[in-house]
PDB file of C-alpha atoms in Angstrom:
ATOM      1  CA  MET A   1      27.003  10.839  -2.605  1.00  0.00           C
ATOM      2  CA  LEU A   2      24.833   8.300  -0.516  1.00  0.00           C
ATOM      3  CA  PRO A   3      21.194   8.988  -0.413  1.00  0.00           C
ATOM      4  CA  SER A   4      19.454  10.415   2.844  1.00  0.00           C
ATOM      5  CA  VAL A   5      18.425   7.578   5.798  1.00  0.00           C
ATOM      6  CA  LEU A   6      16.155  10.057   7.133  1.00  0.00           C
ATOM      7  CA  PRO A   7      12.708   8.474   6.987  1.00  0.00           C
ATOM      8  CA  THR A   8      10.054   9.379   4.362  1.00  0.00           C
ATOM      9  CA  GLU A   9       6.689   9.212   4.121  1.00  0.00           C
ATOM     10  CA  THR A  10       7.292   6.621   0.926  1.00  0.00           C
ATOM     11  CA  ASP A  11       9.354   4.512   2.167  1.00  0.00           C
ATOM     12  CA  HIS A  12       7.373   2.034   3.573  1.00  0.00           C
ATOM     13  CA  VAL A  13       3.954   1.135   2.752  1.00  0.00           C
ATOM     14  CA  PRO A  14       2.817  -1.737   4.707  1.00  0.00           C
ATOM     15  CA  VAL A  15       1.285  -4.407   3.097  1.00  0.00           C
ATOM     16  CA  LEU A  16      -2.032  -5.765   4.850  1.00  0.00           C
ATOM     17  CA  ALA A  17      -2.580  -3.210   7.494  1.00  0.00           C
ATOM     18  CA  ASP A  18      -6.054  -3.670   8.160  1.00  0.00           C
ATOM     19  CA  GLU A  19      -5.948  -7.498   8.103  1.00  0.00           C
ATOM     20  CA  VAL A  20      -2.866  -7.334  10.290  1.00  0.00           C
ATOM     21  CA  LEU A  21      -4.565  -5.079  12.798  1.00  0.00           C
ATOM     22  CA  ALA A  22      -8.022  -7.456  13.326  1.00  0.00           C
ATOM     23  CA  ALA A  23      -6.230 -10.117  13.204  1.00  0.00           C
ATOM     24  CA  LEU A  24      -4.032  -9.383  16.117  1.00  0.00           C
ATOM     25  CA  ASP A  25      -6.209  -6.477  17.968  1.00  0.00           C
ATOM     26  CA  PRO A  26      -3.456  -5.342  19.895  1.00  0.00           C
ATOM     27  CA  ARG A  27      -5.308  -3.917  22.914  1.00  0.00           C
ATOM     28  CA  PRO A  28      -4.408  -0.876  25.981  1.00  0.00           C
ATOM     29  CA  GLY A  29      -1.913  -2.676  28.305  1.00  0.00           C
ATOM     30  CA  ASP A  30      -0.763  -5.591  25.634  1.00  0.00           C
ATOM     31  CA  THR A  31       3.071  -6.128  24.810  1.00  0.00           C
ATOM     32  CA  VAL A  32       3.373  -5.696  21.325  1.00  0.00           C
ATOM     33  CA  VAL A  33       6.572  -7.326  19.417  1.00  0.00           C
ATOM     34  CA  ASP A  34       7.302  -6.857  15.992  1.00  0.00           C
ATOM     35  CA  CYS A  35      10.143  -9.171  14.618  1.00  0.00           C
ATOM     36  CA  THR A  36      11.072  -6.925  11.361  1.00  0.00           C
ATOM     37  CA  PHE A  37      10.196  -3.436  11.800  1.00  0.00           C
ATOM     38  CA  GLY A  38      12.219  -2.098   8.806  1.00  0.00           C
ATOM     39  CA  ALA A  39      10.267   1.355   8.404  1.00  0.00           C
ATOM     40  CA  GLY A  40       7.817   0.906  11.036  1.00  0.00           C
ATOM     41  CA  GLY A  41       4.562   0.686   9.063  1.00  0.00           C
ATOM     42  CA  HIS A  42       3.030  -1.703  11.179  1.00  0.00           C
ATOM     43  CA  ALA A  43       4.475  -0.438  14.221  1.00  0.00           C
ATOM     44  CA  ALA A  44       3.525   2.907  14.334  1.00  0.00           C
ATOM     45  CA  LEU A  45      -0.747   0.971  13.521  1.00  0.00           C
ATOM     46  CA  LEU A  46       0.065  -1.563  15.773  1.00  0.00           C
ATOM     47  CA  ALA A  47       1.431   1.410  18.832  1.00  0.00           C
ATOM     48  CA  GLU A  48      -1.440   3.286  18.100  1.00  0.00           C
ATOM     49  CA  ARG A  49      -3.621   0.993  19.226  1.00  0.00           C
ATOM     50  CA  LEU A  50      -2.066   0.270  22.028  1.00  0.00           C
ATOM     51  CA  ARG A  51      -3.636   4.574  23.681  1.00  0.00           C
ATOM     52  CA  GLY A  52      -0.206   5.160  25.476  1.00  0.00           C
ATOM     53  CA  ARG A  53      -0.838   1.905  27.778  1.00  0.00           C
ATOM     54  CA  GLY A  54       1.465  -0.831  26.605  1.00  0.00           C
ATOM     55  CA  LYS A  55       5.215  -1.846  25.289  1.00  0.00           C
ATOM     56  CA  LEU A  56       6.217  -2.301  21.591  1.00  0.00           C
ATOM     57  CA  ILE A  57       9.466  -4.384  20.976  1.00  0.00           C
ATOM     58  CA  ALA A  58      11.143  -3.554  17.953  1.00  0.00           C
ATOM     59  CA  ILE A  59      13.626  -5.877  16.122  1.00  0.00           C
ATOM     60  CA  ASP A  60      15.831  -5.876  12.968  1.00  0.00           C
ATOM     61  CA  ARG A  61      18.844  -7.190  11.831  1.00  0.00           C
ATOM     62  CA  ASP A  62      19.933  -3.345   9.761  1.00  0.00           C
ATOM     63  CA  PRO A  63      20.804  -0.517  12.044  1.00  0.00           C
ATOM     64  CA  THR A  64      19.949   1.876   9.197  1.00  0.00           C
ATOM     65  CA  VAL A  65      15.883   1.426  10.868  1.00  0.00           C
ATOM     66  CA  ALA A  66      17.734   3.709  13.761  1.00  0.00           C
ATOM     67  CA  PRO A  67      16.170   7.009  12.393  1.00  0.00           C
ATOM     68  CA  TYR A  68      12.704   5.323  11.877  1.00  0.00           C
ATOM     69  CA  PHE A  69      12.129   3.828  15.423  1.00  0.00           C
ATOM     70  CA  GLU A  70      13.249   7.649  16.881  1.00  0.00           C
ATOM     71  CA  ARG A  71      10.390   8.814  14.931  1.00  0.00           C
ATOM     72  CA  LEU A  72       7.935   6.147  16.343  1.00  0.00           C
ATOM     73  CA  ARG A  73       9.370   6.652  19.534  1.00  0.00           C
ATOM     74  CA  ARG A  74       8.305  10.062  19.482  1.00  0.00           C
ATOM     75  CA  SER A  75       5.320   9.936  18.339  1.00  0.00           C
ATOM     76  CA  THR A  76       3.583   7.190  21.097  1.00  0.00           C
ATOM     77  CA  ALA A  77       3.407   7.640  24.801  1.00  0.00           C
ATOM     78  CA  ALA A  78       3.839   3.675  24.573  1.00  0.00           C
ATOM     79  CA  LYS A  79       6.797   1.903  26.438  1.00  0.00           C
ATOM     80  CA  THR A  80       9.187   0.870  23.527  1.00  0.00           C
ATOM     81  CA  ARG A  81      12.034  -0.551  22.250  1.00  0.00           C
ATOM     82  CA  LEU A  82      14.644  -0.966  19.286  1.00  0.00           C
ATOM     83  CA  LEU A  83      16.748  -4.768  19.747  1.00  0.00           C
ATOM     84  CA  HIS A  84      19.500  -5.264  16.950  1.00  0.00           C
ATOM     85  CA  GLY A  85      20.119  -8.216  16.114  1.00  0.00           C
ATOM     86  CA  GLU A  86      18.734 -11.439  13.621  1.00  0.00           C
ATOM     87  CA  PHE A  87      15.079 -12.132  15.246  1.00  0.00           C
ATOM     88  CA  SER A  88      14.815 -15.757  15.669  1.00  0.00           C
ATOM     89  CA  SER A  89      17.998 -14.962  18.187  1.00  0.00           C
ATOM     90  CA  VAL A  90      16.235 -11.930  19.808  1.00  0.00           C
ATOM     91  CA  LEU A  91      13.153 -14.019  20.909  1.00  0.00           C
ATOM     92  CA  GLY A  92      15.075 -16.875  21.964  1.00  0.00           C
ATOM     93  CA  GLN A  93      17.146 -14.700  24.169  1.00  0.00           C
ATOM     94  CA  LEU A  94      13.844 -12.711  25.235  1.00  0.00           C
ATOM     95  CA  ALA A  95      11.933 -15.905  25.408  1.00  0.00           C
ATOM     96  CA  ALA A  96      14.720 -17.235  27.763  1.00  0.00           C
ATOM     97  CA  ASN A  97      14.598 -14.469  29.972  1.00  0.00           C
ATOM     98  CA  GLY A  98      10.879 -14.634  30.260  1.00  0.00           C
ATOM     99  CA  VAL A  99       9.645 -12.270  28.696  1.00  0.00           C
ATOM    100  CA  GLU A 100       5.647 -12.777  27.430  1.00  0.00           C
ATOM    101  CA  ALA A 101       3.787 -10.999  24.956  1.00  0.00           C
ATOM    102  CA  ASP A 102       0.565 -10.795  23.566  1.00  0.00           C
ATOM    103  CA  VAL A 103       1.128  -9.955  19.859  1.00  0.00           C
ATOM    104  CA  ILE A 104       3.523 -10.980  17.859  1.00  0.00           C
ATOM    105  CA  LEU A 105       4.006  -9.985  13.721  1.00  0.00           C
ATOM    106  CA  LEU A 106       6.924 -10.982  11.264  1.00  0.00           C
ATOM    107  CA  ASP A 107       6.703  -9.308   8.310  1.00  0.00           C
ATOM    108  CA  LEU A 108       9.377 -11.599   6.095  1.00  0.00           C
ATOM    109  CA  GLY A 109      11.736 -10.910   3.148  1.00  0.00           C
ATOM    110  CA  VAL A 110      13.176  -7.753   2.503  1.00  0.00           C
ATOM    111  CA  SER A 111      12.147  -4.754   3.231  1.00  0.00           C
ATOM    112  CA  SER A 112      11.295  -1.488   0.010  1.00  0.00           C
ATOM    113  CA  MET A 113      13.476   0.370   2.333  1.00  0.00           C
ATOM    114  CA  GLN A 114      16.297  -2.163   1.674  1.00  0.00           C
ATOM    115  CA  LEU A 115      15.083  -2.466  -2.123  1.00  0.00           C
ATOM    116  CA  ASP A 116      15.068   1.250  -2.867  1.00  0.00           C
ATOM    117  CA  ARG A 117      18.667   1.667  -1.729  1.00  0.00           C
ATOM    118  CA  PRO A 118      20.760   0.472  -4.811  1.00  0.00           C
ATOM    119  CA  GLU A 119      23.682   0.684  -2.556  1.00  0.00           C
ATOM    120  CA  ARG A 120      22.385  -1.993  -0.913  1.00  0.00           C
ATOM    121  CA  GLY A 121      22.658  -4.562  -4.179  1.00  0.00           C
ATOM    122  CA  PHE A 122      19.220  -6.230  -3.352  1.00  0.00           C
ATOM    123  CA  SER A 123      17.927  -4.762  -6.437  1.00  0.00           C
ATOM    124  CA  TYR A 124      18.452  -5.962  -9.853  1.00  0.00           C
ATOM    125  CA  ALA A 125      17.080  -3.207 -11.292  1.00  0.00           C
ATOM    126  CA  ALA A 126      20.107  -0.826 -10.745  1.00  0.00           C
ATOM    127  CA  ASP A 127      23.796  -1.366 -11.018  1.00  0.00           C
ATOM    128  CA  ALA A 128      25.158  -1.674  -7.333  1.00  0.00           C
ATOM    129  CA  PRO A 129      28.109  -3.881  -5.299  1.00  0.00           C
ATOM    130  CA  LEU A 130      26.781  -7.284  -4.854  1.00  0.00           C
ATOM    131  CA  ASP A 131      25.594  -7.076  -0.862  1.00  0.00           C
ATOM    132  CA  MET A 132      22.104  -8.022   0.289  1.00  0.00           C
ATOM    133  CA  ARG A 133      23.184  -8.386   3.660  1.00  0.00           C
ATOM    134  CA  MET A 134      20.648  -7.139   5.780  1.00  0.00           C
ATOM    135  CA  ASP A 135      23.082  -6.664   8.686  1.00  0.00           C
ATOM    136  CA  PRO A 136      25.702  -4.764   6.650  1.00  0.00           C
ATOM    137  CA  SER A 137      28.435  -6.412   9.203  1.00  0.00           C
ATOM    138  CA  GLY A 138      27.294 -10.289   8.629  1.00  0.00           C
ATOM    139  CA  GLU A 139      30.453 -11.736   6.977  1.00  0.00           C
ATOM    140  CA  LEU A 140      28.095 -13.258   3.686  1.00  0.00           C
ATOM    141  CA  THR A 141      27.472 -11.292   0.843  1.00  0.00           C
ATOM    142  CA  ALA A 142      26.935 -11.819  -2.609  1.00  0.00           C
ATOM    143  CA  ARG A 143      29.459 -11.282  -4.477  1.00  0.00           C
ATOM    144  CA  ASP A 144      31.016 -14.507  -1.726  1.00  0.00           C
ATOM    145  CA  VAL A 145      28.290 -16.882  -2.866  1.00  0.00           C
ATOM    146  CA  VAL A 146      28.865 -16.306  -6.545  1.00  0.00           C
ATOM    147  CA  ASN A 147      32.617 -15.974  -6.465  1.00  0.00           C
ATOM    148  CA  VAL A 148      33.295 -18.424  -4.404  1.00  0.00           C
ATOM    149  CA  TYR A 149      29.794 -21.131  -4.025  1.00  0.00           C
ATOM    150  CA  SER A 150      30.652 -24.197  -6.617  1.00  0.00           C
ATOM    151  CA  GLU A 151      28.327 -24.703  -9.286  1.00  0.00           C
ATOM    152  CA  ARG A 152      26.521 -27.677  -7.642  1.00  0.00           C
ATOM    153  CA  GLU A 153      25.923 -25.407  -4.997  1.00  0.00           C
ATOM    154  CA  LEU A 154      24.711 -22.399  -6.971  1.00  0.00           C
ATOM    155  CA  THR A 155      22.592 -24.794  -8.351  1.00  0.00           C
ATOM    156  CA  GLU A 156      21.004 -26.002  -5.977  1.00  0.00           C
ATOM    157  CA  ILE A 157      19.992 -22.922  -4.035  1.00  0.00           C
ATOM    158  CA  PHE A 158      19.042 -21.177  -7.549  1.00  0.00           C
ATOM    159  CA  ARG A 159      17.009 -24.530  -7.584  1.00  0.00           C
ATOM    160  CA  ARG A 160      15.615 -24.355  -3.923  1.00  0.00           C
ATOM    161  CA  TYR A 161      15.167 -21.030  -2.588  1.00  0.00           C
ATOM    162  CA  GLY A 162      13.996 -19.041  -6.248  1.00  0.00           C
ATOM    163  CA  GLU A 163      12.634 -22.047  -7.742  1.00  0.00           C
ATOM    164  CA  GLU A 164      14.752 -21.255 -11.021  1.00  0.00           C
ATOM    165  CA  ARG A 165      13.738 -23.363 -13.764  1.00  0.00           C
ATOM    166  CA  TYR A 166      16.994 -22.364 -15.367  1.00  0.00           C
ATOM    167  CA  ALA A 167      19.144 -22.959 -12.231  1.00  0.00           C
ATOM    168  CA  GLY A 168      21.163 -25.473 -13.737  1.00  0.00           C
ATOM    169  CA  GLN A 169      22.355 -23.143 -16.913  1.00  0.00           C
ATOM    170  CA  ILE A 170      22.385 -20.234 -15.184  1.00  0.00           C
ATOM    171  CA  ALA A 171      24.909 -21.883 -12.173  1.00  0.00           C
ATOM    172  CA  ARG A 172      27.365 -22.702 -15.152  1.00  0.00           C
ATOM    173  CA  ALA A 173      27.035 -19.567 -16.974  1.00  0.00           C
ATOM    174  CA  ILE A 174      28.504 -17.803 -13.763  1.00  0.00           C
ATOM    175  CA  VAL A 175      31.089 -20.409 -12.792  1.00  0.00           C
ATOM    176  CA  ARG A 176      32.243 -19.746 -16.600  1.00  0.00           C
ATOM    177  CA  ARG A 177      32.022 -16.079 -15.960  1.00  0.00           C
ATOM    178  CA  ARG A 178      33.781 -15.241 -12.583  1.00  0.00           C
ATOM    179  CA  GLY A 179      36.957 -18.185 -14.119  1.00  0.00           C
ATOM    180  CA  LYS A 180      37.722 -15.113 -16.368  1.00  0.00           C
ATOM    181  CA  GLU A 181      36.923 -11.963 -13.950  1.00  0.00           C
ATOM    182  CA  PRO A 182      34.708 -12.076 -10.413  1.00  0.00           C
ATOM    183  CA  PHE A 183      31.504 -10.755 -10.302  1.00  0.00           C
ATOM    184  CA  GLU A 184      31.434  -7.735  -8.261  1.00  0.00           C
ATOM    185  CA  ARG A 185      28.307  -5.866  -9.290  1.00  0.00           C
ATOM    186  CA  THR A 186      24.894  -6.370  -9.995  1.00  0.00           C
ATOM    187  CA  GLY A 187      25.014  -5.083 -13.330  1.00  0.00           C
ATOM    188  CA  ASP A 188      27.653  -7.893 -14.464  1.00  0.00           C
ATOM    189  CA  LEU A 189      25.254 -10.542 -12.821  1.00  0.00           C
ATOM    190  CA  VAL A 190      21.785  -9.454 -14.279  1.00  0.00           C
ATOM    191  CA  GLU A 191      23.658  -9.550 -18.202  1.00  0.00           C
ATOM    192  CA  THR A 192      25.005 -13.345 -17.032  1.00  0.00           C
ATOM    193  CA  ILE A 193      21.707 -14.282 -16.221  1.00  0.00           C
ATOM    194  CA  LYS A 194      20.075 -12.714 -19.466  1.00  0.00           C
ATOM    195  CA  LYS A 195      22.630 -14.590 -21.666  1.00  0.00           C
ATOM    196  CA  ALA A 196      22.718 -18.127 -19.639  1.00  0.00           C
ATOM    197  CA  ILE A 197      18.247 -18.695 -19.923  1.00  0.00           C
ATOM    198  CA  PRO A 198      16.426 -18.858 -23.624  1.00  0.00           C
ATOM    199  CA  ALA A 199      15.875 -15.854 -25.498  1.00  0.00           C
ATOM    200  CA  PRO A 200      12.030 -16.708 -25.158  1.00  0.00           C
ATOM    201  CA  ALA A 201      12.473 -16.978 -21.295  1.00  0.00           C
ATOM    202  CA  ARG A 202      13.872 -13.194 -20.851  1.00  0.00           C
ATOM    203  CA  PHE A 203      10.681 -11.875 -21.890  1.00  0.00           C
ATOM    204  CA  GLY A 204       8.664 -14.590 -19.844  1.00  0.00           C
ATOM    205  CA  GLU A 205       6.825 -13.179 -16.650  1.00  0.00           C
ATOM    206  CA  GLY A 206       8.785 -10.687 -14.205  1.00  0.00           C
ATOM    207  CA  HIS A 207      12.520 -10.148 -14.327  1.00  0.00           C
ATOM    208  CA  PRO A 208      14.631 -12.656 -15.573  1.00  0.00           C
ATOM    209  CA  ALA A 209      16.653 -12.398 -12.667  1.00  0.00           C
ATOM    210  CA  LYS A 210      14.178 -12.176  -9.703  1.00  0.00           C
ATOM    211  CA  ARG A 211      14.296 -15.678  -8.918  1.00  0.00           C
ATOM    212  CA  VAL A 212      17.827 -15.709  -8.918  1.00  0.00           C
ATOM    213  CA  PHE A 213      18.467 -12.636  -6.667  1.00  0.00           C
ATOM    214  CA  GLN A 214      15.710 -13.307  -4.470  1.00  0.00           C
ATOM    215  CA  ALA A 215      17.783 -16.808  -3.698  1.00  0.00           C
ATOM    216  CA  LEU A 216      20.761 -15.239  -3.356  1.00  0.00           C
ATOM    217  CA  ARG A 217      18.757 -12.674  -0.703  1.00  0.00           C
ATOM    218  CA  ILE A 218      17.827 -16.233   1.072  1.00  0.00           C
ATOM    219  CA  GLU A 219      20.729 -17.938   1.159  1.00  0.00           C
ATOM    220  CA  VAL A 220      23.296 -14.937   2.356  1.00  0.00           C
ATOM    221  CA  ASN A 221      20.480 -13.790   5.295  1.00  0.00           C
ATOM    222  CA  ASP A 222      19.724 -17.481   6.181  1.00  0.00           C
ATOM    223  CA  GLU A 223      16.338 -16.343   5.879  1.00  0.00           C
ATOM    224  CA  LEU A 224      14.376 -19.697   5.841  1.00  0.00           C
ATOM    225  CA  GLY A 225      16.267 -21.331   8.613  1.00  0.00           C
ATOM    226  CA  SER A 226      15.598 -18.089  10.674  1.00  0.00           C
ATOM    227  CA  LEU A 227      11.770 -18.771  10.165  1.00  0.00           C
ATOM    228  CA  GLU A 228      12.308 -21.503  11.407  1.00  0.00           C
ATOM    229  CA  ARG A 229      13.509 -21.010  14.554  1.00  0.00           C
ATOM    230  CA  ALA A 230      11.708 -18.154  15.397  1.00  0.00           C
ATOM    231  CA  LEU A 231       8.374 -19.764  15.326  1.00  0.00           C
ATOM    232  CA  PRO A 232       8.997 -22.070  18.635  1.00  0.00           C
ATOM    233  CA  ALA A 233      10.581 -19.126  20.392  1.00  0.00           C
ATOM    234  CA  GLY A 234       7.865 -16.828  19.286  1.00  0.00           C
ATOM    235  CA  LEU A 235       4.961 -19.276  20.693  1.00  0.00           C
ATOM    236  CA  GLU A 236       7.336 -19.872  23.950  1.00  0.00           C
ATOM    237  CA  MET A 237       6.639 -16.174  24.289  1.00  0.00           C
ATOM    238  CA  LEU A 238       3.187 -15.844  23.537  1.00  0.00           C
ATOM    239  CA  ARG A 239       0.514 -15.473  26.553  1.00  0.00           C
ATOM    240  CA  PRO A 240      -2.445 -17.738  26.609  1.00  0.00           C
ATOM    241  CA  GLY A 241      -4.621 -15.871  24.044  1.00  0.00           C
ATOM    242  CA  GLY A 242      -1.471 -14.316  22.628  1.00  0.00           C
ATOM    243  CA  ARG A 243      -1.826 -14.118  18.465  1.00  0.00           C
ATOM    244  CA  LEU A 244       0.867 -14.538  16.166  1.00  0.00           C
ATOM    245  CA  ALA A 245       1.423 -12.981  12.914  1.00  0.00           C
ATOM    246  CA  VAL A 246       3.507 -13.916  10.075  1.00  0.00           C
ATOM    247  CA  ILE A 247       3.528 -12.200   6.445  1.00  0.00           C
ATOM    248  CA  SER A 248       5.304 -14.311   3.907  1.00  0.00           C
ATOM    249  CA  PHE A 249       5.979 -13.708  -0.139  1.00  0.00           C
ATOM    250  CA  HIS A 250       6.657 -16.828  -1.882  1.00  0.00           C
ATOM    251  CA  SER A 251       5.443 -20.185  -1.232  1.00  0.00           C
ATOM    252  CA  LEU A 252       9.069 -21.502   0.722  1.00  0.00           C
ATOM    253  CA  GLU A 253       8.520 -19.150   3.774  1.00  0.00           C
ATOM    254  CA  ASP A 254       4.431 -19.654   3.876  1.00  0.00           C
ATOM    255  CA  ARG A 255       4.819 -23.645   3.668  1.00  0.00           C
ATOM    256  CA  ILE A 256       7.569 -23.350   6.635  1.00  0.00           C
ATOM    257  CA  VAL A 257       4.471 -21.081   8.088  1.00  0.00           C
ATOM    258  CA  LYS A 258       1.892 -23.501   7.536  1.00  0.00           C
ATOM    259  CA  ARG A 259       3.692 -26.581   8.724  1.00  0.00           C
ATOM    260  CA  PHE A 260       4.670 -25.093  12.136  1.00  0.00           C
ATOM    261  CA  LEU A 261       0.914 -24.378  12.538  1.00  0.00           C
ATOM    262  CA  ARG A 262      -0.342 -27.333  11.491  1.00  0.00           C
ATOM    263  CA  SER A 263       2.047 -28.976  13.581  1.00  0.00           C
ATOM    264  CA  GLN A 264       0.803 -27.443  16.724  1.00  0.00           C
ATOM    265  CA  GLU A 265      -2.630 -27.126  15.621  1.00  0.00           C
ATOM    266  CA  HIS A 266      -2.218 -31.210  16.133  1.00  0.00           C
ATOM    267  CA  GLY A 267      -0.695 -31.356  19.415  1.00  0.00           C
ATOM    268  CA  CYS A 268       0.056 -35.178  19.398  1.00  0.00           C
ATOM    269  CA  THR A 269       3.336 -36.047  17.489  1.00  0.00           C
ATOM    270  CA  CYS A 270       3.146 -39.955  17.286  1.00  0.00           C
ATOM    271  CA  PRO A 271       2.757 -42.102  14.276  1.00  0.00           C
ATOM    272  CA  PRO A 272      -0.107 -42.273  13.118  1.00  0.00           C
ATOM    273  CA  ASP A 273      -0.665 -46.024  12.902  1.00  0.00           C
ATOM    274  CA  PHE A 274      -0.411 -45.534  16.566  1.00  0.00           C
ATOM    275  CA  PRO A 275      -4.561 -46.732  18.063  1.00  0.00           C
ATOM    276  CA  ILE A 276      -4.077 -43.808  21.030  1.00  0.00           C
ATOM    277  CA  CYS A 277      -1.574 -40.836  22.489  1.00  0.00           C
ATOM    278  CA  ALA A 278       1.124 -41.933  23.348  1.00  0.00           C
ATOM    279  CA  CYS A 279       3.501 -38.769  23.387  1.00  0.00           C
ATOM    280  CA  GLY A 280       0.701 -36.422  25.917  1.00  0.00           C
ATOM    281  CA  ALA A 281       1.403 -33.520  23.589  1.00  0.00           C
ATOM    282  CA  GLU A 282      -1.343 -30.964  23.400  1.00  0.00           C
ATOM    283  CA  PRO A 283      -2.582 -28.442  20.594  1.00  0.00           C
ATOM    284  CA  THR A 284      -0.941 -25.099  21.215  1.00  0.00           C
ATOM    285  CA  LEU A 285      -2.016 -22.924  18.402  1.00  0.00           C
ATOM    286  CA  ARG A 286      -5.743 -22.419  16.656  1.00  0.00           C
ATOM    287  CA  ALA A 287      -5.099 -20.690  13.489  1.00  0.00           C
ATOM    288  CA  THR A 288      -7.794 -17.779  12.494  1.00  0.00           C
ATOM    289  CA  PRO A 289      -8.844 -18.802   9.647  1.00  0.00           C
ATOM    290  CA  ARG A 290      -7.028 -21.882   8.823  1.00  0.00           C
ATOM    291  CA  ARG A 291      -6.743 -20.790   5.336  1.00  0.00           C
ATOM    292  CA  ALA A 292      -3.727 -17.867   4.568  1.00  0.00           C
ATOM    293  CA  ILE A 293      -5.302 -13.913   4.347  1.00  0.00           C
ATOM    294  CA  ARG A 294      -4.917 -12.429   0.728  1.00  0.00           C
ATOM    295  CA  PRO A 295      -4.538  -9.355   0.140  1.00  0.00           C
ATOM    296  CA  SER A 296      -7.332  -7.465  -2.067  1.00  0.00           C
ATOM    297  CA  ALA A 297      -7.058  -5.750  -5.651  1.00  0.00           C
ATOM    298  CA  THR A 298      -7.913  -2.687  -4.228  1.00  0.00           C
ATOM    299  CA  GLU A 299      -4.814  -3.099  -2.410  1.00  0.00           C
ATOM    300  CA  VAL A 300      -2.511  -4.881  -5.059  1.00  0.00           C
ATOM    301  CA  ALA A 301      -3.527  -2.193  -7.279  1.00  0.00           C
ATOM    302  CA  ARG A 302      -2.286   0.665  -4.922  1.00  0.00           C
ATOM    303  CA  ASN A 303       0.706  -1.213  -3.689  1.00  0.00           C
ATOM    304  CA  PRO A 304       2.076  -3.680  -6.548  1.00  0.00           C
ATOM    305  CA  ARG A 305       4.700  -5.695  -4.010  1.00  0.00           C
ATOM    306  CA  ALA A 306       1.808  -6.847  -2.222  1.00  0.00           C
ATOM    307  CA  GLN A 307       0.315  -9.212  -4.648  1.00  0.00           C
ATOM    308  CA  SER A 308       2.300 -12.060  -3.281  1.00  0.00           C
ATOM    309  CA  ALA A 309       1.391 -11.783   0.344  1.00  0.00           C
ATOM    310  CA  ARG A 310      -0.140 -14.392   2.275  1.00  0.00           C
ATOM    311  CA  LEU A 311      -0.756 -13.568   6.016  1.00  0.00           C
ATOM    312  CA  ARG A 312      -1.071 -16.670   8.415  1.00  0.00           C
ATOM    313  CA  VAL A 313      -2.808 -15.634  12.071  1.00  0.00           C
ATOM    314  CA  ALA A 314      -2.652 -18.200  15.290  1.00  0.00           C
ATOM    315  CA  VAL A 315      -3.641 -17.656  18.750  1.00  0.00           C
ATOM    316  CA  LYS A 316      -2.128 -19.441  21.772  1.00  0.00           C
ATOM    317  CA  ARG A 317      -4.477 -22.293  23.645  1.00  0.00           C
ATOM    318  CA  ALA A 318      -4.220 -22.583  27.083  1.00  0.00           C
ATOM    319  CA  VAL A 319      -2.218 -25.954  27.763  1.00  0.00           C
ATOM    320  CA  GLU A 320      -4.658 -28.049  29.910  1.00  0.00           C
ATOM    321  CA  LYS A 321      -3.049 -29.308  32.668  1.00  0.00           C
ATOM    322  CA  ARG A 322      -3.705 -33.798  33.183  1.00  0.00           C
ATOM    323  CA  GLY A 323      -3.802 -34.187  36.666  1.00  0.00           C
TER     324      GLY A 323
END
């Protein structure tokens, strides 16, 4: 029997909740966009600050979030709306339709409710079908990647998205194993990974399959490409003075966010050797603060999944028109 999809209090503990509220500071009448609704942990806290006056737009590609959204809708007097889809596409559509926002939040990565449901195939801790789709209607699955991609492609994915030291050995072992029998379940993949790496590395920091599973999840869901497309779309939606916050969980995501914020703070895109600015591009964002915000030791002790979280926040500037 499949586990219940009804929401429970332990489905999702919002990471850096106090820091997010302080940085975004939603106020009555604001329009708030939660781009990664999940179980609604952050959205509920943000909606409470609206005091029944304002709008909360929730976005998620996973249709199983519907019961969580319904719970939130019943608990707040603010206007609420749930949009199903990949967040960069939805943000782009909203921006194209002239929708403006005062607060935008992206909480990246896989949600707790997805990790904790073995049948979704995200976790290396339980044997399940190789899936890893955040949107179950998506075409590409982890099974497709593992059984179809070439050894070279797998090596590149594991090295780039998982920063896996033994990417080559693991890719080679996967290709050798699938030549006899295709991969169907996470347990088979975990065993292959364990056998492919040196014995001492199996007992190092974290689970030996952690980085490969992360890489597969990122590939299946195009997570980095989605983030790169979402940031400019979100910036376009923000009103002057609007706040953007992004919570990332690994260095690749954080690097994309940091690079985007720095480029928007700088404005000018002219080559460094130009004596004066010729492009006329103005700074559009101001990071507050410039360094990423990390979870406290108390929060990490209470919620170990928060350990790698990084929060970056920026405020949209009012661009001055040149006369």
